[in-house]
Short mmCIF file of N, CA and C in Angstrom, two decimals:
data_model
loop_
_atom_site.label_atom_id
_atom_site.label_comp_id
_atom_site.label_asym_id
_atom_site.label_seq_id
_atom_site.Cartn_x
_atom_site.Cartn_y
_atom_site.Cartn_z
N UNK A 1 87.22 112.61 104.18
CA UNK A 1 88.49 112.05 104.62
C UNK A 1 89.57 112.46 103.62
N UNK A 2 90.51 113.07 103.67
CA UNK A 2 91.61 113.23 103.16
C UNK A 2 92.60 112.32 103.09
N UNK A 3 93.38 112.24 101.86
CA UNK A 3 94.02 111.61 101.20
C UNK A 3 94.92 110.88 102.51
N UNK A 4 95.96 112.15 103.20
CA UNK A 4 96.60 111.62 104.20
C UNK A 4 95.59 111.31 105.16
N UNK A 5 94.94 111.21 105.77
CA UNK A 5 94.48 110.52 106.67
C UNK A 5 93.71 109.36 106.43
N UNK A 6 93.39 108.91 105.27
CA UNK A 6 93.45 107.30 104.19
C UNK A 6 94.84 106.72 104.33
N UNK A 7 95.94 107.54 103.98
CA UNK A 7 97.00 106.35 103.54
C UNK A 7 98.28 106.48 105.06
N UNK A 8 97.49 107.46 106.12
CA UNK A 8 98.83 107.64 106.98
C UNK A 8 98.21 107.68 108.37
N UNK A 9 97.81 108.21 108.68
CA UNK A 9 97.31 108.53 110.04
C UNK A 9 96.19 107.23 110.86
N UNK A 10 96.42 106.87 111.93
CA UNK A 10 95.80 105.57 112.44
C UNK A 10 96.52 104.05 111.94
N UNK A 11 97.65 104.03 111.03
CA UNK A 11 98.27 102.88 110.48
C UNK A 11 99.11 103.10 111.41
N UNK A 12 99.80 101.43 111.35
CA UNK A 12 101.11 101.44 112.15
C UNK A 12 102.29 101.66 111.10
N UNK A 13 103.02 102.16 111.98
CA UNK A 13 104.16 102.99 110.78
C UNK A 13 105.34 101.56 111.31
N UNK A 14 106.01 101.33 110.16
CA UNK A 14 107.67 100.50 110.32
C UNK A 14 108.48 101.71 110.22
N UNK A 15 109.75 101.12 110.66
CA UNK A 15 110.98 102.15 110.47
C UNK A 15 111.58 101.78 109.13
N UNK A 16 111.41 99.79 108.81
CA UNK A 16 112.06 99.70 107.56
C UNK A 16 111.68 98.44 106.80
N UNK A 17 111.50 98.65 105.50
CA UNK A 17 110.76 97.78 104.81
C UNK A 17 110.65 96.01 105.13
N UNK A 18 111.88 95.91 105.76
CA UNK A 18 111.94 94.21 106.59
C UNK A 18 111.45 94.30 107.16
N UNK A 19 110.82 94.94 108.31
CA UNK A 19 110.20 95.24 109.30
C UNK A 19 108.51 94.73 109.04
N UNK A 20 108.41 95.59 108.19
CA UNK A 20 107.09 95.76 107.36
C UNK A 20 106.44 94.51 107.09
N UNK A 21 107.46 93.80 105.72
CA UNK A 21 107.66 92.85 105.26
C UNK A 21 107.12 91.45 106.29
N UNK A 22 107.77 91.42 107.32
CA UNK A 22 107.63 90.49 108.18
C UNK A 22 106.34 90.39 109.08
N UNK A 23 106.11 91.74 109.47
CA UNK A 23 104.30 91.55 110.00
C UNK A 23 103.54 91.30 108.90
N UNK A 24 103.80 91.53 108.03
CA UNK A 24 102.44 91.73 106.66
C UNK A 24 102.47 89.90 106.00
N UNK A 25 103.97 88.97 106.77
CA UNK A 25 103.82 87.66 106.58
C UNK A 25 103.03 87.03 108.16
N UNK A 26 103.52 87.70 108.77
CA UNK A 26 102.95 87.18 109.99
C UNK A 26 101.40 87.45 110.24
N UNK A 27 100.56 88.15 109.50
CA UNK A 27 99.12 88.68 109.41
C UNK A 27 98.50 87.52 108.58
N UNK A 28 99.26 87.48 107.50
CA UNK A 28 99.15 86.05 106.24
C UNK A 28 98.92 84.98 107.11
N UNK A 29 99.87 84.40 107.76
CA UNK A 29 100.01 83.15 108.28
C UNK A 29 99.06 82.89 109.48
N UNK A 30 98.18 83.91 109.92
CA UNK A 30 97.30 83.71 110.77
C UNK A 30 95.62 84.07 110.05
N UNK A 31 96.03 83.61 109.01
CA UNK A 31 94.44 83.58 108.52
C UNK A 31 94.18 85.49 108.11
N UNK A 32 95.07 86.34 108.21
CA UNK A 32 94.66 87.50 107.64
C UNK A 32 94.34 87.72 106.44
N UNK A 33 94.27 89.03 105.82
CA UNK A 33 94.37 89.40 104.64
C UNK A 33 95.65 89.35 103.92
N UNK A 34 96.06 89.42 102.79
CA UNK A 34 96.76 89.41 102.27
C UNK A 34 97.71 91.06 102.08
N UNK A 35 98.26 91.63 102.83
CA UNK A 35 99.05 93.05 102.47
C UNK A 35 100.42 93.01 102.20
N UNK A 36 100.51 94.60 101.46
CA UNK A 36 101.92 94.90 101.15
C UNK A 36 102.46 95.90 101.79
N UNK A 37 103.56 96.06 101.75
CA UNK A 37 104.26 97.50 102.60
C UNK A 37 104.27 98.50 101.71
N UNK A 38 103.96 99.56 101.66
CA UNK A 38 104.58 100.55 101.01
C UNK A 38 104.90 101.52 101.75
N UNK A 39 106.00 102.70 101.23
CA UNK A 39 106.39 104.09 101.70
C UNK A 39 105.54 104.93 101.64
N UNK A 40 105.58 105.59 102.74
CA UNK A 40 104.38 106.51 102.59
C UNK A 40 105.09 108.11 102.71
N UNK A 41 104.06 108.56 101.79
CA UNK A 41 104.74 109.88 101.26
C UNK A 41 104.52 110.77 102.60
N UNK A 42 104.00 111.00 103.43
CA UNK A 42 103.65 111.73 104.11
C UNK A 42 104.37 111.66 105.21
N UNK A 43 104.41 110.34 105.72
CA UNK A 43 105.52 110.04 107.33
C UNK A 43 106.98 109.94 106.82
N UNK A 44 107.18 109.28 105.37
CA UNK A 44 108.37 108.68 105.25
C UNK A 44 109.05 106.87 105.75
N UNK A 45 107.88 106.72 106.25
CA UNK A 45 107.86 105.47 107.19
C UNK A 45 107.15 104.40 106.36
N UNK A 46 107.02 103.18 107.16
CA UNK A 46 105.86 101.88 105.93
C UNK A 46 105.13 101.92 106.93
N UNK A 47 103.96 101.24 105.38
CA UNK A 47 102.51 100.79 106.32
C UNK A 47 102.44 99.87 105.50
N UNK A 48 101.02 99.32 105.95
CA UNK A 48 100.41 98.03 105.03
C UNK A 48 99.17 98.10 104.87
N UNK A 49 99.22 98.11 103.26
CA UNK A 49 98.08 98.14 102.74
C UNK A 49 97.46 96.93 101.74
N UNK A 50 96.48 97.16 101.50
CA UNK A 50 95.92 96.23 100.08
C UNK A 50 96.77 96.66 98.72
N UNK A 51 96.70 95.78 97.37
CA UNK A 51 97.19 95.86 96.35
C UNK A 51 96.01 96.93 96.17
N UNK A 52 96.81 98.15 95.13
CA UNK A 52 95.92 99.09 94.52
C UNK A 52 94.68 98.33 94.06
N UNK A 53 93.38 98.73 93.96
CA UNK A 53 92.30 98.37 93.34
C UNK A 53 91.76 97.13 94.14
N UNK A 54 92.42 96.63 95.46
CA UNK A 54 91.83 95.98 96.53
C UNK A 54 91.31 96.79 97.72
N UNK A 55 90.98 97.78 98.02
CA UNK A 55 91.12 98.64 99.34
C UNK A 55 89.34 97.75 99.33
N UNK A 56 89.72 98.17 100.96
CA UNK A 56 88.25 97.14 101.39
C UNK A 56 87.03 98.50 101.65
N UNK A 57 87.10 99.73 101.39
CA UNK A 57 86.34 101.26 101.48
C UNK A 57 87.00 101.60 99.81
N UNK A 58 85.95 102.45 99.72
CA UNK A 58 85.94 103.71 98.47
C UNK A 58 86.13 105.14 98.96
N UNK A 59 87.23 106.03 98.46
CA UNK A 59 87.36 106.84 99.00
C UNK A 59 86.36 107.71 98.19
N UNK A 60 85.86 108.85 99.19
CA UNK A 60 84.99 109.91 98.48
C UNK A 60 85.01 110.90 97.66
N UNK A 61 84.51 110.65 96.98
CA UNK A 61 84.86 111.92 95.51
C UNK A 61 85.65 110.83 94.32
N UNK A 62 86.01 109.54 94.71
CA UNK A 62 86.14 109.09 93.45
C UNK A 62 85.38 108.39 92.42
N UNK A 63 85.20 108.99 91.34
CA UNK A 63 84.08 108.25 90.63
C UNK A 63 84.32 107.00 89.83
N UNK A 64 83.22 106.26 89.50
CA UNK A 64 83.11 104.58 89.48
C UNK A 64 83.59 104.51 88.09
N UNK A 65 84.14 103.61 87.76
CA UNK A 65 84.68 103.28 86.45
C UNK A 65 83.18 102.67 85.65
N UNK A 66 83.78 103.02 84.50
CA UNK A 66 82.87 102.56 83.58
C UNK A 66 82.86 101.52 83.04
N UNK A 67 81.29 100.80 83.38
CA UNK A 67 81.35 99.26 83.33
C UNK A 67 81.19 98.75 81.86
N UNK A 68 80.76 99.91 80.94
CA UNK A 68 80.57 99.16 79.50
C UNK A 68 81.61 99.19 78.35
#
């Protein structure tokens, strides 16, 4: 899986960060997960994602931090 098709492709895109903002409260308030909007480099548009170091998958090829 490539980078863009992790952070862009199959998401719903906003036109503008209120936009965003407001489903990602309205997901909250119905028992969802907790997300944020960010810009995405690729469309130019928002999506919603997890806080870095929350993603609910591991992308491939990245290796595991070191636990000691």
């Amino acid at each position: 899986m490539t980078e863009e098709e992790v952070s862009c492709l199959g998401k719903t895109r906003f036109w503008t960060l209120a936009a965003a903002r407001t489903r990602a409260r309205q997901i909250r308030r119905i028992g969802g997960t907790r997300l944020r909007p960010y810009n995405c480099r690729y469309c130019r548009l928002y999506h919603l994602g997890h806080k870095p170091g929350h993603a609910t998958y591991r992308r491939k090829g990245q290796p595991l931090k070191d636990l000691t």
